[in-house]
mmCIF file of C-alpha atoms in Angstrom:
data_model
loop_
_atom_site.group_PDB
_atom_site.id
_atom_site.type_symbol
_atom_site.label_atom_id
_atom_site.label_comp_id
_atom_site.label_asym_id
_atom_site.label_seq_id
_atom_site.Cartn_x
_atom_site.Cartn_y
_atom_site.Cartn_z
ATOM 1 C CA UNK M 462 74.512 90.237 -40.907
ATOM 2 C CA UNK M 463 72.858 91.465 -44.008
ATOM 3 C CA UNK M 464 70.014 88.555 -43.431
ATOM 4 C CA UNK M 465 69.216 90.079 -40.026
ATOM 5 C CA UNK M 466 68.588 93.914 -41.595
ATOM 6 C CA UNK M 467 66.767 92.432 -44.504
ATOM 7 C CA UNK M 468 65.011 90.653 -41.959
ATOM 8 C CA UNK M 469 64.555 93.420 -39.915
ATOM 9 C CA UNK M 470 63.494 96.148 -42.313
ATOM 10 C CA UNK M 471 60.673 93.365 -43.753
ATOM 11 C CA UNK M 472 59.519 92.795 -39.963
ATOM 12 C CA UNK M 473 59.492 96.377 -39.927
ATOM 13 C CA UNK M 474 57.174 96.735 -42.850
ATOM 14 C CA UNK M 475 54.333 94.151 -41.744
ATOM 15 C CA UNK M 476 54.308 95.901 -38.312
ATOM 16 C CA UNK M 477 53.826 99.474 -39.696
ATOM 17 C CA UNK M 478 51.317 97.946 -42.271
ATOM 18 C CA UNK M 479 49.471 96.184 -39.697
ATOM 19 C CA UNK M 480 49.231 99.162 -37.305
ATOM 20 C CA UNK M 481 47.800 101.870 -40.486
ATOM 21 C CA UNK M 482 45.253 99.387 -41.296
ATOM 22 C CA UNK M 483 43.741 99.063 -37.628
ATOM 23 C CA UNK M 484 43.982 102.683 -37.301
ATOM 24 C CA UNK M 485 42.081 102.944 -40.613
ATOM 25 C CA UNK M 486 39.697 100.696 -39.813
ATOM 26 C CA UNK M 487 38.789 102.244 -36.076
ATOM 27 C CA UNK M 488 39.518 105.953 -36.567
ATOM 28 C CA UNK M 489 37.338 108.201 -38.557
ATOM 29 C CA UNK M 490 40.268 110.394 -39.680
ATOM 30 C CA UNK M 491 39.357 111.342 -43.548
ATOM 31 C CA UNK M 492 35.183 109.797 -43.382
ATOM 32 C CA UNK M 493 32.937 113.171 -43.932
ATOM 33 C CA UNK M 494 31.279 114.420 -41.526
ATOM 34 C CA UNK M 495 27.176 113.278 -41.202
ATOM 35 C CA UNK M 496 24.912 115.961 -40.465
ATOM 36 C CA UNK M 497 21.813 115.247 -38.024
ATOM 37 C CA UNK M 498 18.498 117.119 -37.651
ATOM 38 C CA UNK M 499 17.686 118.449 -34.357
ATOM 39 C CA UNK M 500 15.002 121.036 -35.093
ATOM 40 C CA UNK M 501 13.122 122.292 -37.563
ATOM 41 C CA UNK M 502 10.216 125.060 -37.410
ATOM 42 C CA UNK M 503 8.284 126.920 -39.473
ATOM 43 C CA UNK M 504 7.218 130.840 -39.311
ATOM 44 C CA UNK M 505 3.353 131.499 -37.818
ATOM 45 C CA UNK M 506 2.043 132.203 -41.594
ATOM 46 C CA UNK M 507 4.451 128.653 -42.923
ATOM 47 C CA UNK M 508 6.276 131.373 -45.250
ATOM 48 C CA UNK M 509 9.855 130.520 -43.511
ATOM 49 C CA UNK M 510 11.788 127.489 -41.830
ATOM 50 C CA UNK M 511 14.561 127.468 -39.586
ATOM 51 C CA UNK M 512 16.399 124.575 -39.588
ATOM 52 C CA UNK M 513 18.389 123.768 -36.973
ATOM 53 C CA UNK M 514 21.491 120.651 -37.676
ATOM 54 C CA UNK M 515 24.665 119.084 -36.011
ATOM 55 C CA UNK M 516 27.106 117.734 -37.931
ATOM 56 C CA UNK M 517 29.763 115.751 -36.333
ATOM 57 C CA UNK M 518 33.501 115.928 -36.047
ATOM 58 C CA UNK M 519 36.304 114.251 -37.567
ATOM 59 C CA UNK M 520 40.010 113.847 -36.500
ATOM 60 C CA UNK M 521 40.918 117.668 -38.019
ATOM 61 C CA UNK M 522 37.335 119.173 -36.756
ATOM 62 C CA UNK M 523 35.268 119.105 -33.938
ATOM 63 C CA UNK M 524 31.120 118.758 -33.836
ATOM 64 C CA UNK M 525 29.360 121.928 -34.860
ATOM 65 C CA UNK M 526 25.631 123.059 -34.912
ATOM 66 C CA UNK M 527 24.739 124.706 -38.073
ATOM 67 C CA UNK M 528 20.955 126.841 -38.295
ATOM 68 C CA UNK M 529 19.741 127.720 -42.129
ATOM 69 C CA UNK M 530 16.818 129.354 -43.065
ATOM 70 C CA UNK M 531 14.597 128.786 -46.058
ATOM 71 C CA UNK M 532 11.813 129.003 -47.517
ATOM 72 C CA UNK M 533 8.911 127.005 -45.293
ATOM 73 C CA UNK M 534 8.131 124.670 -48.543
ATOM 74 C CA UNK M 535 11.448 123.618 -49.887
ATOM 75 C CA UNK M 536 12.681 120.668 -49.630
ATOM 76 C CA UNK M 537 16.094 119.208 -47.602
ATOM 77 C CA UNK M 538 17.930 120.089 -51.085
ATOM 78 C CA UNK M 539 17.135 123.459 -52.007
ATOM 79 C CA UNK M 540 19.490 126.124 -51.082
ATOM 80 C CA UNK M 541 19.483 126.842 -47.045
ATOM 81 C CA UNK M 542 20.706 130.468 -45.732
ATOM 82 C CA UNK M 543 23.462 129.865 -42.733
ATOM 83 C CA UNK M 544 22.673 132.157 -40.340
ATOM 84 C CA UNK M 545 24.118 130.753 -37.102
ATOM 85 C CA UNK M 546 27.463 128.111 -36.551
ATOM 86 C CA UNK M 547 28.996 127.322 -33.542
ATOM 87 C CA UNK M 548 31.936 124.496 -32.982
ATOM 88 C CA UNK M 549 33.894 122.833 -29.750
ATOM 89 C CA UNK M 550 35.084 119.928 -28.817
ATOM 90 C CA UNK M 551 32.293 119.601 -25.482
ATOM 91 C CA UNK M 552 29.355 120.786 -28.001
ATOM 92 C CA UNK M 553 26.082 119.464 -27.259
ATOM 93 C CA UNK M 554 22.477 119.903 -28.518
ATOM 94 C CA UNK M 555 20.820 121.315 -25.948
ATOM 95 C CA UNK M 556 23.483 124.045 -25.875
ATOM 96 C CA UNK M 557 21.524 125.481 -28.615
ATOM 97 C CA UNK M 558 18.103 126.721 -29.155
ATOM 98 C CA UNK M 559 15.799 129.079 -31.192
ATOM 99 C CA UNK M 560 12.556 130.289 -30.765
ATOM 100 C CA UNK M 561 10.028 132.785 -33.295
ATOM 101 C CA UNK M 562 9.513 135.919 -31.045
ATOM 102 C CA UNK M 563 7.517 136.938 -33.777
ATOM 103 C CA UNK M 564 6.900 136.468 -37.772
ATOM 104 C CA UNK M 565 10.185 138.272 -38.647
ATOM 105 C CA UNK M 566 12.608 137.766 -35.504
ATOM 106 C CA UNK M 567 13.968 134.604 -34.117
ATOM 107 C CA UNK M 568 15.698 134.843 -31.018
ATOM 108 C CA UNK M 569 19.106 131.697 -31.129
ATOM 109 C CA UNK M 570 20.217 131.101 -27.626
ATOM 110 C CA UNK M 571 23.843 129.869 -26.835
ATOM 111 C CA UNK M 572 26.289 128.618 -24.735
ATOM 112 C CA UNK M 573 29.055 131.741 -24.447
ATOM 113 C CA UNK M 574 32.168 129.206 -24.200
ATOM 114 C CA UNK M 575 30.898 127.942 -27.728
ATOM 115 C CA UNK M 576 32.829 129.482 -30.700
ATOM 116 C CA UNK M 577 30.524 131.275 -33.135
ATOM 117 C CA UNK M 578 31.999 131.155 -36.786
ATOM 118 C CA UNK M 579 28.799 132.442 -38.546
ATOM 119 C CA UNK M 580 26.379 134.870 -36.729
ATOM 120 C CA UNK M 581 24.286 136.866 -39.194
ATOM 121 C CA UNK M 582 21.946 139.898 -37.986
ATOM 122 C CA UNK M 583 19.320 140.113 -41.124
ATOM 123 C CA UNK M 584 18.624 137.341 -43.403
ATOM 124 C CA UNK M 585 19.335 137.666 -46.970
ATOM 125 C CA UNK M 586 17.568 135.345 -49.353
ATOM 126 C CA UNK M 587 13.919 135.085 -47.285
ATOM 127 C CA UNK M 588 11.047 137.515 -48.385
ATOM 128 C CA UNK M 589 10.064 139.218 -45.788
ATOM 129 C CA UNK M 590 13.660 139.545 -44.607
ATOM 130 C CA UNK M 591 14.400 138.155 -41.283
ATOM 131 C CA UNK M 592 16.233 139.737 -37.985
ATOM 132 C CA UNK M 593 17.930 137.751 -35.994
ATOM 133 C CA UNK M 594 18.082 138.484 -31.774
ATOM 134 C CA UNK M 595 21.324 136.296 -29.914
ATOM 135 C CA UNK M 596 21.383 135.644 -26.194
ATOM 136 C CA UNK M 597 24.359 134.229 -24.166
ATOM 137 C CA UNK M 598 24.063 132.380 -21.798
#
């Protein structure tokens, strides 16, 4: 009797083993997330950029679209401004757009069943400042 739950337990082991490394290998539970350019613009006079990304989900988050701004020369690694993120679990690109109304407002159009986590009104860190205009559609 003792054989059979040593045996058992061991049998026990391999199948649990067997079964984490196949989810491992197929699942992206802990990978980080990669972020994807969609759109990038810069102002009339090339003094500001909008940049507009989507980074994509793991198992413990779902795909958001992320929108910086920056100064129009900088490069990919320089420090971006969040001005606008939205997450769900349907999220798509095209549920997502800017436009320049003008030099210093931006209008971001967006999905209303999208949940908006950052949404700022005036930027910050760009000279001249920028407003921001939302519209949900």
């Amino acid at each position: 009797m003792g054989k059979k739950i040593l045996f058992g337990i061991i049998l026990i082991g391999v199948l649990a083993s067997i079964v984490y490394f196949v989810i491992m290998a197929n699942f992206d539970l802990f990978d980080k997330p990669t972020e994807t350019e969609l759109k990038t613009e810069c102002d009339y006079e090339g003094v500001r950029k909008i940049r507009m990304t989507e980074m994509s989900g793991n198992a413990t988050s779902n795909k958001s679209i992320h929108i910086y701004i920056t100064d129009c020369n900088d490069d990919e690694y320089s420090y971006h401004e969040p001005i606008f993120t939205v997450s769900a679990s349907f999220i798509k690109p095209n549920l997502v757009d800017f436009e320049w109304k003008n030099m210093d407002t931006v209008t971001i159009k967006y999905d209303k069943k999208l949940d908006v986590f950052e949404k700022i009104i005036v930027s910050e860190t760009t000279k001249p400042k920028l407003t921001l205009e939302y519209i949900k559609e």
